[in-house]
């Protein structure tokens, strides 16, 4: 496990302190780290001065070299870029030509990607799935419409193959949304031409990515 040091500022009392951080995790060699990432424990810090406990945001690499061929996710808090190159030690260690490398801006998105790849799904298809699902809900009660879906797991419910999502509205959890896996397969077909475009670098694959690709498709058709 690689560790480093970083300075955090307490959001309550503004006290500055140096903490030990873990800028990268390889769950293939350190499997126990997976749970610490998912629970957020790895990002936790406690203020020396006022005792406040919270999450420290710093660039972080999550690597799984085995599950479904392996994947890498780079968390850069509040990152505005749509893709980044991975540099330094990590770049030397990892060569991800055929495996997904993804850029995410927050912890919920990091978990979303981990669960998607662990379930053996294609995250680009899942993002299209989210866009279409949210669009279909526009006619429902406006108070109850989520504005964000995060994948949690694939499970059999009453004999049916389902995909489960955590539904958020204004960053607050509304509940769990269950959707049939068959709709995912429909998305694989309906999004067909956009899957052929290669994803280079470490890219942000989210709803914006899907919308941009769908827009390009329309332009070529016209
Ligand atoms: Zn404090």
CSV table of C-alpha atoms and ligand atoms in Angstrom, one decimal:
chain,number,residue,atom,x,y,z
A,1,UNK,CA,0.0,0.0,0.0
A,2,UNK,CA,1.4,3.4,-1.0
A,3,UNK,CA,0.9,6.3,1.4
A,4,UNK,CA,1.6,10.0,1.2
A,5,UNK,CA,1.0,13.1,3.2
A,6,UNK,CA,-1.5,15.9,2.5
A,7,UNK,CA,-2.7,19.1,4.2
A,8,UNK,CA,-6.4,19.3,5.0
A,9,UNK,CA,-8.3,22.3,6.3
A,10,UNK,CA,-11.0,21.6,8.8
A,11,UNK,CA,-14.4,22.8,7.4
A,12,UNK,CA,-15.6,23.7,10.9
A,13,UNK,CA,-12.7,25.5,12.6
A,14,UNK,CA,-10.3,26.0,9.6
A,15,UNK,CA,-7.5,24.3,11.5
A,16,UNK,CA,-4.8,23.1,9.1
A,17,UNK,CA,-3.2,19.7,9.6
A,18,UNK,CA,-1.1,17.2,7.8
A,19,UNK,CA,-2.7,13.8,7.4
A,20,UNK,CA,-1.5,10.5,6.0
A,21,UNK,CA,-3.3,9.7,2.8
A,22,UNK,CA,-3.5,6.7,0.5
A,23,UNK,CA,-3.4,8.1,-3.0
A,24,UNK,CA,-3.8,4.7,-4.7
A,25,UNK,CA,-5.3,1.3,-3.9
A,26,UNK,CA,-4.8,-2.0,-5.8
A,27,UNK,CA,-7.5,-4.4,-4.6
A,28,UNK,CA,-5.9,-7.3,-6.4
A,29,UNK,CA,-2.9,-7.2,-4.0
A,30,UNK,CA,-4.8,-5.6,-1.1
A,31,UNK,CA,-8.3,-7.0,-1.2
A,32,UNK,CA,-9.2,-5.7,2.2
A,33,UNK,CA,-8.9,-2.1,0.9
A,34,UNK,CA,-12.0,-2.5,-1.2
A,35,UNK,CA,-14.4,-2.3,1.8
A,36,UNK,CA,-12.4,0.7,3.2
A,37,UNK,CA,-12.9,2.6,-0.1
A,38,UNK,CA,-16.6,1.7,-0.3
A,39,UNK,CA,-17.3,2.7,3.3
A,40,UNK,CA,-15.3,5.9,2.9
A,41,UNK,CA,-13.0,4.9,5.8
A,42,UNK,CA,-9.9,5.5,3.7
A,43,UNK,CA,-10.8,9.1,3.2
A,44,UNK,CA,-11.8,9.8,6.8
A,45,UNK,CA,-9.9,12.3,9.0
A,46,UNK,CA,-10.5,13.8,12.4
A,47,UNK,CA,-9.6,17.4,13.2
A,48,UNK,CA,-6.9,17.7,15.9
A,49,UNK,CA,-8.4,20.9,17.2
A,50,UNK,CA,-12.2,20.6,17.3
A,51,UNK,CA,-12.7,16.8,16.8
A,52,UNK,CA,-14.7,17.2,13.6
A,53,UNK,CA,-14.8,14.0,11.5
A,54,UNK,CA,-15.2,14.2,7.7
A,55,UNK,CA,-13.8,13.0,4.4
A,56,UNK,CA,-10.7,14.4,2.9
A,57,UNK,CA,-10.9,15.0,-0.8
A,58,UNK,CA,-7.7,14.2,-2.7
A,59,UNK,CA,-6.8,12.6,-6.1
A,60,UNK,CA,-7.1,8.8,-5.7
A,61,UNK,CA,-6.6,5.8,-8.0
A,62,UNK,CA,-8.6,2.6,-7.5
A,63,UNK,CA,-7.2,-0.3,-9.4
A,64,UNK,CA,-8.6,-3.8,-9.8
A,65,UNK,CA,-6.4,-5.9,-12.1
A,66,UNK,CA,-8.5,-9.1,-12.2
A,67,UNK,CA,-12.3,-8.7,-11.9
A,68,UNK,CA,-13.8,-9.0,-15.4
A,69,UNK,CA,-10.4,-8.3,-17.0
A,70,UNK,CA,-9.6,-5.4,-14.7
A,71,UNK,CA,-10.3,-1.7,-14.5
A,72,UNK,CA,-8.9,1.5,-13.1
A,73,UNK,CA,-10.9,4.5,-11.7
A,74,UNK,CA,-9.3,7.9,-11.0
A,75,UNK,CA,-11.1,10.1,-8.5
A,76,UNK,CA,-10.3,13.7,-8.8
A,77,UNK,CA,-12.5,15.8,-6.6
A,78,UNK,CA,-14.4,18.5,-8.5
A,79,UNK,CA,-12.4,17.9,-11.6
A,80,UNK,CA,-13.6,19.9,-14.5
A,81,UNK,CA,-11.6,18.1,-17.2
A,82,UNK,CA,-13.4,15.4,-19.2
A,83,UNK,CA,-10.3,13.3,-19.5
A,84,UNK,CA,-6.8,13.1,-18.0
A,85,UNK,CA,-3.7,11.2,-18.5
A,86,UNK,CA,-2.4,9.1,-15.6
A,87,UNK,CA,1.1,10.1,-14.8
A,88,UNK,CA,3.9,9.0,-12.5
A,89,UNK,CA,4.2,5.7,-10.7
A,90,UNK,CA,0.8,4.5,-11.6
A,91,UNK,CA,1.4,5.0,-15.3
A,92,UNK,CA,4.6,2.9,-15.0
A,93,UNK,CA,2.7,0.1,-13.3
A,94,UNK,CA,-0.4,0.0,-15.3
A,95,UNK,CA,-0.9,-0.4,-19.0
A,96,UNK,CA,-4.6,-0.3,-19.7
A,97,UNK,CA,-5.0,-0.7,-23.4
A,98,UNK,CA,-8.1,-2.8,-23.5
A,99,UNK,CA,-9.4,-2.2,-20.0
A,100,UNK,CA,-11.6,0.6,-18.9
A,101,UNK,CA,-9.9,3.7,-17.3
A,102,UNK,CA,-12.4,6.2,-15.9
A,103,UNK,CA,-12.3,9.7,-14.4
A,104,UNK,CA,-14.9,10.4,-11.6
A,105,UNK,CA,-15.5,13.6,-9.6
A,106,UNK,CA,-16.8,12.2,-6.3
A,107,UNK,CA,-17.1,9.2,-4.0
A,108,UNK,CA,-20.6,8.2,-5.1
A,109,UNK,CA,-19.5,8.1,-8.8
A,110,UNK,CA,-16.5,6.1,-7.7
A,111,UNK,CA,-18.7,3.5,-6.1
A,112,UNK,CA,-21.1,3.5,-9.1
A,113,UNK,CA,-18.2,2.6,-11.4
A,114,UNK,CA,-16.8,-0.1,-9.1
A,115,UNK,CA,-20.2,-1.8,-8.8
A,116,UNK,CA,-20.8,-1.6,-12.6
A,117,UNK,CA,-17.5,-3.1,-13.5
A,118,UNK,CA,-17.7,-5.8,-10.8
A,119,UNK,CA,-21.1,-6.7,-12.2
A,120,UNK,CA,-19.6,-7.2,-15.6
A,121,UNK,CA,-21.6,-4.4,-17.2
A,122,UNK,CA,-20.5,-1.8,-19.7
A,123,UNK,CA,-20.6,1.6,-17.9
A,124,UNK,CA,-21.3,3.5,-21.2
A,125,UNK,CA,-24.5,1.4,-21.6
A,126,UNK,CA,-25.4,1.9,-18.0
A,127,UNK,CA,-25.1,5.7,-18.5
A,128,UNK,CA,-27.5,5.5,-21.5
A,129,UNK,CA,-29.8,3.4,-19.4
A,130,UNK,CA,-29.8,6.1,-16.7
A,131,UNK,CA,-30.5,8.9,-19.3
A,132,UNK,CA,-33.4,7.0,-20.8
A,133,UNK,CA,-34.8,6.0,-17.4
A,134,UNK,CA,-34.7,9.5,-16.0
A,135,UNK,CA,-36.3,10.9,-19.2
A,136,UNK,CA,-39.2,8.5,-18.9
A,137,UNK,CA,-39.9,9.6,-15.3
A,138,UNK,CA,-40.5,13.2,-16.3
A,139,UNK,CA,-44.3,12.7,-16.3
A,140,UNK,CA,-44.3,11.4,-12.7
A,141,UNK,CA,-44.8,13.4,-9.5
A,142,UNK,CA,-42.1,16.1,-9.8
A,143,UNK,CA,-41.3,15.9,-6.1
A,144,UNK,CA,-40.4,12.3,-6.4
A,145,UNK,CA,-38.3,12.3,-9.6
A,146,UNK,CA,-34.7,11.5,-9.0
A,147,UNK,CA,-32.1,13.7,-10.8
A,148,UNK,CA,-29.4,11.1,-10.4
A,149,UNK,CA,-29.1,7.3,-10.5
A,150,UNK,CA,-26.1,5.4,-9.1
A,151,UNK,CA,-25.8,1.7,-9.9
A,152,UNK,CA,-25.6,-0.6,-6.8
A,153,UNK,CA,-26.1,-4.2,-8.0
A,154,UNK,CA,-27.5,-6.8,-10.3
A,155,UNK,CA,-29.9,-9.2,-8.4
A,156,UNK,CA,-32.6,-11.7,-9.0
A,157,UNK,CA,-35.9,-10.4,-7.6
A,158,UNK,CA,-39.0,-12.7,-7.7
A,159,UNK,CA,-37.3,-14.7,-10.4
A,160,UNK,CA,-36.5,-11.7,-12.5
A,161,UNK,CA,-33.0,-10.4,-13.4
A,162,UNK,CA,-32.9,-6.8,-12.1
A,163,UNK,CA,-30.5,-3.9,-12.0
A,164,UNK,CA,-30.7,-1.9,-8.8
A,165,UNK,CA,-29.9,1.8,-8.6
A,166,UNK,CA,-29.7,4.3,-5.7
A,167,UNK,CA,-31.9,7.2,-6.7
A,168,UNK,CA,-30.9,10.7,-5.6
A,169,UNK,CA,-32.6,14.1,-5.8
A,170,UNK,CA,-30.5,17.2,-4.9
A,171,UNK,CA,-27.9,14.8,-3.6
A,172,UNK,CA,-30.4,13.3,-1.2
A,173,UNK,CA,-31.1,9.6,-1.3
A,174,UNK,CA,-34.7,8.9,-2.3
A,175,UNK,CA,-34.6,5.1,-2.3
A,176,UNK,CA,-33.8,2.2,-4.5
A,177,UNK,CA,-35.0,1.9,-8.1
A,178,UNK,CA,-35.3,-1.6,-9.6
A,179,UNK,CA,-35.2,-2.0,-13.4
A,180,UNK,CA,-35.3,-5.1,-15.5
A,181,UNK,CA,-31.9,-6.3,-17.0
A,182,UNK,CA,-33.7,-6.7,-20.3
A,183,UNK,CA,-33.9,-2.9,-20.6
A,184,UNK,CA,-30.1,-2.9,-20.4
A,185,UNK,CA,-29.9,-5.2,-23.3
A,186,UNK,CA,-32.3,-2.9,-25.2
A,187,UNK,CA,-29.8,-0.1,-24.5
A,188,UNK,CA,-26.9,-2.1,-25.9
A,189,UNK,CA,-28.8,-2.3,-29.2
A,190,UNK,CA,-30.3,1.2,-29.3
A,191,UNK,CA,-26.9,2.9,-28.5
A,192,UNK,CA,-25.1,0.8,-31.1
A,193,UNK,CA,-23.0,3.2,-33.2
A,194,UNK,CA,-21.7,5.1,-30.1
A,195,UNK,CA,-20.0,2.0,-28.6
A,196,UNK,CA,-17.6,1.8,-31.6
A,197,UNK,CA,-15.9,5.2,-30.7
A,198,UNK,CA,-12.8,4.3,-28.7
A,199,UNK,CA,-12.4,5.8,-25.3
A,200,UNK,CA,-8.9,7.1,-25.0
A,201,UNK,CA,-7.1,8.3,-21.9
A,202,UNK,CA,-8.8,8.2,-18.5
A,203,UNK,CA,-12.3,9.6,-19.4
A,204,UNK,CA,-15.4,10.8,-17.6
A,205,UNK,CA,-18.1,8.5,-18.8
A,206,UNK,CA,-21.3,9.9,-17.5
A,207,UNK,CA,-24.7,11.2,-18.6
A,208,UNK,CA,-23.0,14.2,-20.3
A,209,UNK,CA,-20.8,11.8,-22.3
A,210,UNK,CA,-23.9,9.9,-23.5
A,211,UNK,CA,-25.8,13.1,-24.4
A,212,UNK,CA,-22.8,14.4,-26.4
A,213,UNK,CA,-22.5,11.1,-28.3
A,214,UNK,CA,-26.2,11.0,-29.0
A,215,UNK,CA,-26.0,14.6,-30.3
A,216,UNK,CA,-23.1,13.7,-32.7
A,217,UNK,CA,-25.1,10.8,-34.0
A,218,UNK,CA,-28.0,13.2,-34.8
A,219,UNK,CA,-25.7,15.6,-36.6
A,220,UNK,CA,-24.2,12.9,-38.8
A,221,UNK,CA,-27.7,11.7,-39.7
A,222,UNK,CA,-28.9,15.1,-40.8
B,1,LIG,ZN1,-11.6,21.5,13.4
